Coordinates of C-alpha atoms and ligand atoms in Angstrom, one line a residue:
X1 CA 69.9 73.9 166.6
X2 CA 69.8 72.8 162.8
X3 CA 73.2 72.5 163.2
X4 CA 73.4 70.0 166.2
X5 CA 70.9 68.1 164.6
X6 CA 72.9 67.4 160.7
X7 CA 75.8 67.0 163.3
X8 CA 74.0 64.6 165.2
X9 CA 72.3 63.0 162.0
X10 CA 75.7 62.9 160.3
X11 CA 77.5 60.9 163.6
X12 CA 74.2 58.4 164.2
X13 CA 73.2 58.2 160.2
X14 CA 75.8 58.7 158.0
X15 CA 79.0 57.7 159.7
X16 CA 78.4 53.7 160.7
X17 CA 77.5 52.4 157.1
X18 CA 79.8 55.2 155.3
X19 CA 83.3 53.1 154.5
X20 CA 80.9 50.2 152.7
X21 CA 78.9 52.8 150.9
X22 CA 82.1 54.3 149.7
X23 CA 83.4 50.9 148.6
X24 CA 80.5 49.2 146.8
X25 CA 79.0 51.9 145.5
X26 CA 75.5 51.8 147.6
X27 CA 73.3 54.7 147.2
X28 CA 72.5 56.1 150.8
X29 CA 68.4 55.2 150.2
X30 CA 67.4 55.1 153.8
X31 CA 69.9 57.9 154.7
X32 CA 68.0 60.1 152.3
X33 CA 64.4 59.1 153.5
X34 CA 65.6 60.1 157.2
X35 CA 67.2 63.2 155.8
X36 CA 63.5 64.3 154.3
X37 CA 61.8 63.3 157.7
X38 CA 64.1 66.0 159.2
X39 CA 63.1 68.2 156.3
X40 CA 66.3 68.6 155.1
X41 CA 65.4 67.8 151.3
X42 CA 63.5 71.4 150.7
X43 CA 65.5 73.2 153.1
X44 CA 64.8 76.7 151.9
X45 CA 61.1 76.4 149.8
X46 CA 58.1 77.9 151.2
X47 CA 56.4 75.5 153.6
X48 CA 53.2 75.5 151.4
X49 CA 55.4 73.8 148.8
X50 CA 56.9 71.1 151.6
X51 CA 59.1 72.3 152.3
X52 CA 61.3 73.8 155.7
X53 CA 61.2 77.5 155.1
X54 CA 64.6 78.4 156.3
X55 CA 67.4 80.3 154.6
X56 CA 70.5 79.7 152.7
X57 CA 72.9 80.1 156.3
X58 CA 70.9 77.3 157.6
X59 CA 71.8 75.3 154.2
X60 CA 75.5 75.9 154.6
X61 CA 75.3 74.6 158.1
X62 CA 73.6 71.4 157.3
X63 CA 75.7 70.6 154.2
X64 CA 78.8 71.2 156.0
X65 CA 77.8 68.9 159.1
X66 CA 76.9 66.0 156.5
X67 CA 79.8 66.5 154.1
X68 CA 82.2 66.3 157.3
X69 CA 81.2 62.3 157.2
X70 CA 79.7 61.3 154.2
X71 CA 80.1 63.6 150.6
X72 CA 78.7 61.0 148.8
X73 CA 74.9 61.8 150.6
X74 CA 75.4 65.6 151.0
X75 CA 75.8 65.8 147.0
X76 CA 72.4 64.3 147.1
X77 CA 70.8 66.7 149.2
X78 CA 72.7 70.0 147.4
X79 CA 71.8 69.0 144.3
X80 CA 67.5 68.5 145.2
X81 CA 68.0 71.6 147.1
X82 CA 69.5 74.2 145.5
X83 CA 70.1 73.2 141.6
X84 CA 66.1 70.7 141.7
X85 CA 64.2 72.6 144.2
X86 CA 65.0 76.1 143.6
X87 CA 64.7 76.2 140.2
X88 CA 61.4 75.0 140.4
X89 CA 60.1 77.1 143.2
X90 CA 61.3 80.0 141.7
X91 CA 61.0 79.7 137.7
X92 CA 58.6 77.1 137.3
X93 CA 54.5 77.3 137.3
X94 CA 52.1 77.0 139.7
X95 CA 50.7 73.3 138.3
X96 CA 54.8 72.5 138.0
X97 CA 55.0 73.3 141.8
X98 CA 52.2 71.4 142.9
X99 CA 53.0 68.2 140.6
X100 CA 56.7 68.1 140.9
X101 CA 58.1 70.6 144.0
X102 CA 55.8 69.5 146.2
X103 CA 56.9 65.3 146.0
X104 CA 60.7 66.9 145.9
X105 CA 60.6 69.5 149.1
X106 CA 59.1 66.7 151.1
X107 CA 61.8 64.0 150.1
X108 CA 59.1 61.8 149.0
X109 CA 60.9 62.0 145.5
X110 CA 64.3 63.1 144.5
X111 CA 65.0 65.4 141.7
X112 CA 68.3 65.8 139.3
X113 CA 70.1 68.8 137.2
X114 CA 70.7 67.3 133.9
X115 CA 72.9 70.0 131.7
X116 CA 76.7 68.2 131.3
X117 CA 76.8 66.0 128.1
X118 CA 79.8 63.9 126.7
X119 CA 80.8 67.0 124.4
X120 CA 79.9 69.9 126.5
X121 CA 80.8 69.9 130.3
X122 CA 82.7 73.6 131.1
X123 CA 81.3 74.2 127.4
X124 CA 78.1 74.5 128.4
X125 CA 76.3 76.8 125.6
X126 CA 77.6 74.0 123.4
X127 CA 74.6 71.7 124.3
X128 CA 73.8 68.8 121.4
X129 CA 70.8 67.5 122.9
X130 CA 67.6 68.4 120.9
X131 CA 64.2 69.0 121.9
X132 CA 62.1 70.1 118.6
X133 CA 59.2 71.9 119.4
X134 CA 55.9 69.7 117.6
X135 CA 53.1 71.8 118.7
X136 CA 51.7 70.7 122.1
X137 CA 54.8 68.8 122.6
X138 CA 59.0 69.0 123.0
X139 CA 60.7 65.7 120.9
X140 CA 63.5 64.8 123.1
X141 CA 66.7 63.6 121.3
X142 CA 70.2 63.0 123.1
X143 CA 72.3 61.8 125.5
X144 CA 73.5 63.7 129.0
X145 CA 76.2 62.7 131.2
X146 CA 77.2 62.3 134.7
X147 CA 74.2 63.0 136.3
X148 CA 74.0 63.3 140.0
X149 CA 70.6 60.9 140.8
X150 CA 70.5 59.7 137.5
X151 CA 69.3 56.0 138.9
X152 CA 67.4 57.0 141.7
X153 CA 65.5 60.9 140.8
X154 CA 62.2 60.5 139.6
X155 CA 62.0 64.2 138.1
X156 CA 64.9 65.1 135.5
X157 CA 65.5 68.5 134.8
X158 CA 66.8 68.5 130.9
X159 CA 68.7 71.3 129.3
X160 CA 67.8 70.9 125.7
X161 CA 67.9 72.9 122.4
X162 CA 65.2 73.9 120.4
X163 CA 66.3 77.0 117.9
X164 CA 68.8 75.7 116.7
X165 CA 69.7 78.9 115.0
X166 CA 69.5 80.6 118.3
X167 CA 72.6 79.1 119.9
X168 CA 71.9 79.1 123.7
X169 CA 68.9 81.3 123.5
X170 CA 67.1 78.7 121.6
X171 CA 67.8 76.6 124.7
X172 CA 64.9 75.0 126.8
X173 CA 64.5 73.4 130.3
X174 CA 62.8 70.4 130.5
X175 CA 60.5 68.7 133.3
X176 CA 60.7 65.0 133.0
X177 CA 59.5 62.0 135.0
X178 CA 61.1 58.8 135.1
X179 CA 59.5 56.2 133.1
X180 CA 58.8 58.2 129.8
X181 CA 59.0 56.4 126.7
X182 CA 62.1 56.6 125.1
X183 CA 64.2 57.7 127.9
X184 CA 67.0 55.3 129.4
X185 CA 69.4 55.4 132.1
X186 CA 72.9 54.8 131.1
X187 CA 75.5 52.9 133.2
X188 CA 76.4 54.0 136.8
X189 CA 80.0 55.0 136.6
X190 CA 82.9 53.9 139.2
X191 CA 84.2 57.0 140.4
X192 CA 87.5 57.9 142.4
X193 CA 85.3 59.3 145.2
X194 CA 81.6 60.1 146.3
X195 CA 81.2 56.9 145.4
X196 CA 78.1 56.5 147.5
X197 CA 75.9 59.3 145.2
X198 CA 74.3 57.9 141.8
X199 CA 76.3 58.8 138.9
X200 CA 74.2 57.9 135.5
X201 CA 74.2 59.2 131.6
X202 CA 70.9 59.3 130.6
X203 CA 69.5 58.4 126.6
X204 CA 66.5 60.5 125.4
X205 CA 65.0 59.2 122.3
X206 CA 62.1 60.7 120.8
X207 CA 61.1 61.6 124.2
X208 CA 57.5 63.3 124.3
X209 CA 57.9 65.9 126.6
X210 CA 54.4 68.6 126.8
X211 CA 54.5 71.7 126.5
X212 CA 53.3 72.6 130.4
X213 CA 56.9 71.0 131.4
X214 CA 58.5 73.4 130.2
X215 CA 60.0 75.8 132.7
X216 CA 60.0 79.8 131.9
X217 CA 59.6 81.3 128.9
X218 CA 60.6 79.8 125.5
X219 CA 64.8 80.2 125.0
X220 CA 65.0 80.0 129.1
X221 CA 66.7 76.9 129.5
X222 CA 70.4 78.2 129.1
X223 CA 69.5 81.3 131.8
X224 CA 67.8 79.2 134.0
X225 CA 70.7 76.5 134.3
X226 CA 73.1 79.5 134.8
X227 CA 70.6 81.0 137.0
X228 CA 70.1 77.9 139.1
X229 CA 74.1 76.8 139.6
X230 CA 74.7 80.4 141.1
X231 CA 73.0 78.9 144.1
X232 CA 74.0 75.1 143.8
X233 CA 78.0 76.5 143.7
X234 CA 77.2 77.6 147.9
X235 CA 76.0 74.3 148.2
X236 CA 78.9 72.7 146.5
X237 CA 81.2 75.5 148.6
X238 CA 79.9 74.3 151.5
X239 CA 80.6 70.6 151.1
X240 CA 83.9 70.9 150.0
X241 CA 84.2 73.2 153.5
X242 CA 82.8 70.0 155.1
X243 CA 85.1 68.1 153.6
X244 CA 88.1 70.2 154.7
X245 CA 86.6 70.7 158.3
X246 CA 85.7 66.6 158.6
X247 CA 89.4 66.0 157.7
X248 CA 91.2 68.1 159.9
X249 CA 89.1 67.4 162.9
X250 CA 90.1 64.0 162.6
X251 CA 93.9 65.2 162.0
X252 CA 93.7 67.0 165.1
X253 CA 92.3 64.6 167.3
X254 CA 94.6 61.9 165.7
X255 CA 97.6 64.3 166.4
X256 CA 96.9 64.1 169.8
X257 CA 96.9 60.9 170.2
X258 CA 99.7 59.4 168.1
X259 CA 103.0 59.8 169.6
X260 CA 106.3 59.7 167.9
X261 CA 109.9 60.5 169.0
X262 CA 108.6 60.5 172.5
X263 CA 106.0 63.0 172.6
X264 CA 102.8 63.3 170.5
X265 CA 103.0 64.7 167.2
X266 CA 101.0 67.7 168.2
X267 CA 104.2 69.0 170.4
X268 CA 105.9 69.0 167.1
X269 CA 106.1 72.2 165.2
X270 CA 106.1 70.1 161.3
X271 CA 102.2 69.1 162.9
X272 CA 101.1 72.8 165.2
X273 CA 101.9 74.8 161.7
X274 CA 100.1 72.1 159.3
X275 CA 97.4 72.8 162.0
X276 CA 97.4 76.3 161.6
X277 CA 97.9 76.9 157.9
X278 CA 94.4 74.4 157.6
X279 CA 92.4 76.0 160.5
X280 CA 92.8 79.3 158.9
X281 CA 91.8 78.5 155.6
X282 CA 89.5 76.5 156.9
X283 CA 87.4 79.6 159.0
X284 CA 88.5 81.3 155.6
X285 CA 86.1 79.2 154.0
X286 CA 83.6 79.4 156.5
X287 CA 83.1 83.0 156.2
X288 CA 83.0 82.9 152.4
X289 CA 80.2 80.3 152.2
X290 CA 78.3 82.4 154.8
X291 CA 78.6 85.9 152.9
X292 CA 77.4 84.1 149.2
X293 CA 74.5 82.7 151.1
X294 CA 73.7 86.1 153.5
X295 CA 74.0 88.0 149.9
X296 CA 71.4 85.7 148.6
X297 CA 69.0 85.6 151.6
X298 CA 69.2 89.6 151.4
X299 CA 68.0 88.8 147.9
X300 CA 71.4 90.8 146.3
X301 CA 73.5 89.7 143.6
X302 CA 75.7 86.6 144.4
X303 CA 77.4 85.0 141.2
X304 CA 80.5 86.6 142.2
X305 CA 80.2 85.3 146.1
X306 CA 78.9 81.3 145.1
X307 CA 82.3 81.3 142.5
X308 CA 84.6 82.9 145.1
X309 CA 83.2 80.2 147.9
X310 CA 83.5 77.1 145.8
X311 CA 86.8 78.2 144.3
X312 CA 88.5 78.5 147.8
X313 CA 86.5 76.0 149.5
X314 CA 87.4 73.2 147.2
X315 CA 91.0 74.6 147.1
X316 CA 91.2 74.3 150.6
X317 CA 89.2 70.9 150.6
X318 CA 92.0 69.6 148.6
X319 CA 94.8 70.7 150.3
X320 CA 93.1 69.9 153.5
X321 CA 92.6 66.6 153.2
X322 CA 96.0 66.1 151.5
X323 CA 97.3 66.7 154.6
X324 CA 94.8 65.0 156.9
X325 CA 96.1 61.9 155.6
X326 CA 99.8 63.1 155.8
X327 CA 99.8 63.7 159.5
X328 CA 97.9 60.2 159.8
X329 CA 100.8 59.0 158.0
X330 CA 100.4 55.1 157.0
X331 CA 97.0 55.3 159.0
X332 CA 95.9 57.7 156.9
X333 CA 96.3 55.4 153.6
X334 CA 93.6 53.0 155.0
X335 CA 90.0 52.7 154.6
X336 CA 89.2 52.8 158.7
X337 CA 90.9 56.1 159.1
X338 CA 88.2 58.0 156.9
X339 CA 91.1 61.0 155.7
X340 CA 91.8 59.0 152.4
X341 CA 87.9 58.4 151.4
X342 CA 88.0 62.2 152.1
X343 CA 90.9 63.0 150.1
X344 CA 89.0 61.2 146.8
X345 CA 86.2 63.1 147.7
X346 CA 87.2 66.4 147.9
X347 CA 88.5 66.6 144.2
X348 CA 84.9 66.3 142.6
X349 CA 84.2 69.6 144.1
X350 CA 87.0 71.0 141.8
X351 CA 85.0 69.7 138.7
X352 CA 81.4 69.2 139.0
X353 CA 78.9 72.8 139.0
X354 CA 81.6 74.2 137.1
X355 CA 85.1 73.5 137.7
X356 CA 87.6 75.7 139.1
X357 CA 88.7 77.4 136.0
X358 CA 84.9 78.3 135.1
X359 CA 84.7 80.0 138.4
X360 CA 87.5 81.6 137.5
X361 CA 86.1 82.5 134.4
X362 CA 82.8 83.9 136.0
X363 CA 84.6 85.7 138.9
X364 CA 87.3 87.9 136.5
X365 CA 84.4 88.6 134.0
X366 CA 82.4 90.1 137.2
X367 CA 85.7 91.9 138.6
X368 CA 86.1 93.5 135.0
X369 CA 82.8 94.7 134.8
Ligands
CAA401 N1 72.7 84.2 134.9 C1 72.0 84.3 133.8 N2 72.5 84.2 132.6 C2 73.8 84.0 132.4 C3 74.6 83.8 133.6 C4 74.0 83.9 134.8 N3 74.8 83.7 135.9 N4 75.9 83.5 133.1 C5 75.8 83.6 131.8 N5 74.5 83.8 131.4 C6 74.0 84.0 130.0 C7 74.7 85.1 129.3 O1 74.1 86.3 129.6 C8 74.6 84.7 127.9 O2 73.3 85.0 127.4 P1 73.1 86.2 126.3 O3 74.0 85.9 125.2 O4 71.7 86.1 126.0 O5 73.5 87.5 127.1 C9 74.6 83.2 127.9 O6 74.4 82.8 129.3 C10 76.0 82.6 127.6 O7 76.9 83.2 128.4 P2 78.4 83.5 127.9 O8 78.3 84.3 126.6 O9 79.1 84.1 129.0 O10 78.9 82.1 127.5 P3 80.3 81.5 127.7 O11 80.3 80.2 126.8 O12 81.4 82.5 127.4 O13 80.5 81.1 129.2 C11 80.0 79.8 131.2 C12 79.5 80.5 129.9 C13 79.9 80.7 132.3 C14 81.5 79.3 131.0 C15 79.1 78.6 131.3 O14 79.2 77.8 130.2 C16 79.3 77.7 132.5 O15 78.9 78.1 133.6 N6 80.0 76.5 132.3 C17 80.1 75.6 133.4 C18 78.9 74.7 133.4 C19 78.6 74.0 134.8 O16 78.8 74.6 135.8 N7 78.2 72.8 134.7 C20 77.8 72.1 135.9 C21 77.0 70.9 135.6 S1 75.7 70.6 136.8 C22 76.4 69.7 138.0 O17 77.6 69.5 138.1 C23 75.5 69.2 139.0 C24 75.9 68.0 139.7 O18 75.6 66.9 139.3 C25 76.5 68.1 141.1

């Protein structure tokens, strides 16, 4: 059932207004407010926080279902779910959950993951952004970059050092609200794909940031990112399998249209073993995503799983929609076709919540172990 309904949201929704998103940048605003009427903005918090109460299987579904049309609104909902919402719900405080989870469960606001800066993107303990502790307060000094939401979240989650000394276990995270003194949203960048989704750096000077908004204990902010993008990689696996299973859908269904050298290009072998090679990987895919997010609804250890899903999944993505737009042939190069937005689309999820030499990174140091 919560499949057929992001199916059904994704075809109704997401899929008439989707090429002009994609090409003038619009953010998918009243996609996103429909999206939290069908609760799909706190999919997996406890409904005495907002929010749906269902598990991480049911969040594969839905972010599969929506990425198949429109990436550019699923990165939205993955990254309020599982990198905003989750941390929250499970590291923050009770007050922090009833002023900020609450608003972000129920859609009402959105949240973002702010960690990446100009100098430190794979690098991540290398963090330059400063947040001296003054007592009853955090000063905020720095500058992040490429922040999903950046324009449109109302509640920022900032990685920032404090101990300096301490490397990355001097490192704090950060609630913040849109609006604080001192903090500015940078320029919206033009990106090759996802194009739709909010893309910001964000300036923090002298930001005043009390001491209640800070999540976990001090010299948690470096865990807690870490901690958090364990679970945001299934969501990011699971759009890049939407991606992959949007693409060759439509390949299939165009190769059974489209004839060529009398008969239609499905009857030729060159199309039946693209078919094949993608539909495998594809289910491939699938059953990765699933076992990262069983392993974390049986509350087991899942680092390994979430890298191995988003490593393949965007691998496939990639390669996928590569040759969605292949067997569209010159279709497949135009805008009305829908392979070649997803082609652009599916190479963020190579990059962004670690790309795929970090997972390999995080995968062999687990297989060592
Ligand atoms: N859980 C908890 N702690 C963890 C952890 C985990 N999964 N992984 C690492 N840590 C801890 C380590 O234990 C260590 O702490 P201690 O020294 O106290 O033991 C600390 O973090 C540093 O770890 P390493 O020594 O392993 O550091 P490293 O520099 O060798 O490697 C890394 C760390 C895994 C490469 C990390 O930097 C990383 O994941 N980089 C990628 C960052 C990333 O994914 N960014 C995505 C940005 S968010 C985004 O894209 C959202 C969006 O908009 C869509």
């Amino acid at each position: 059932m919560i499949r057929q309904a992001a199916r059904e949201f994704a075809q109704n929704e997401l899929k008439p207004g989707v090429i002009e998103r994609d090409e003038y940048q619009k953010f998918p605003t009243e996609q996103v407010k429909k999206l939290a009427e069908l609760g799909f903005m706190g999919m997996m918090v406890d409904p005495k926080y907002n929010g749906s109460g269902l598990d991480s299987i049911s969040y594969v579904l839905v972010m599969e279902e929506l990425s198949k049309i429109d990436a550019s609104t699923s990165v939205v909902v993955s990254v309020n779910n599982s990198l905003v919402c989750y941390g929250l719900e499970k590291y923050g405080t009770e007050a922090q959950k009833e002023k900020y989870l609450k608003p972000l469960a129920s859609g009402e606001k959105l949240g973002a993951f702010c960690l990446s800066e100009p100098e430190a993107g794979s690098d991540a303990t290398s963090q330059s952004t400063t947040a001296k502790d003054m007592g009853d307060h955090y000063l905020l000094n720095g500058v992040k970059n490429w922040i999903t939401n950046g324009n449109s979240a109302s509640v920022y989650l900032v990685i920032a050092r404090t101990d300096l000394e301490r490397g990355h276990r001097g490192t704090n995270a950060l609630i913040l609200e849109r609006g604080m003194e001192g903090f500015t949203i940078g320029n919206k960048e033009n990106k090759l794909g996802i194009r739709g989704s909010d893309t910001h750096s964000l300036m923090f000077t002298d930001v005043k940031v009390p001491k209640e908004n800070r999540i976990g204990e001090e010299g948690f902010g470096f865990s807690f990112a870490m901690k958090t993008l364990e679970g945001g990689r299934i969501g990011i696996a699971a759009q890049a399998l939407g991606i992959a299973s949007g693409a060759y859908e439509l390949a299939l269904q165009y190769s059974k249209e489209r004839k060529a050298f009398g008969k239609q290009i499905a009857d030729h072998q060159a199309i039946q073993f693209k078919l094949a090679d993608i539909a495998t990987e594809i289910e491939a895919a699938r059953l990765l995503c699933f076992k990262a997010a069983w392993l974390k609804d049986q509350g087991l250890p899942y680092a390994k799983a979430s890298s191995m899903a988003k490593l393949y999944a965007s691998q496939v993505a990639m390669k996928t929609t590569v040759e969605a737009v292949q067997i569209h042939g010159g279709y497949g190069y135009v805008k009305e076709y829908h392979v070649e937005r997803l082609m652009r689309d599916a190479k963020i999820t190579q990059i962004y919540e670690g790309t795929s030499e970090i997972q390999k990174i995080v995968i062999s140091r687990q297989v060592l172990k």
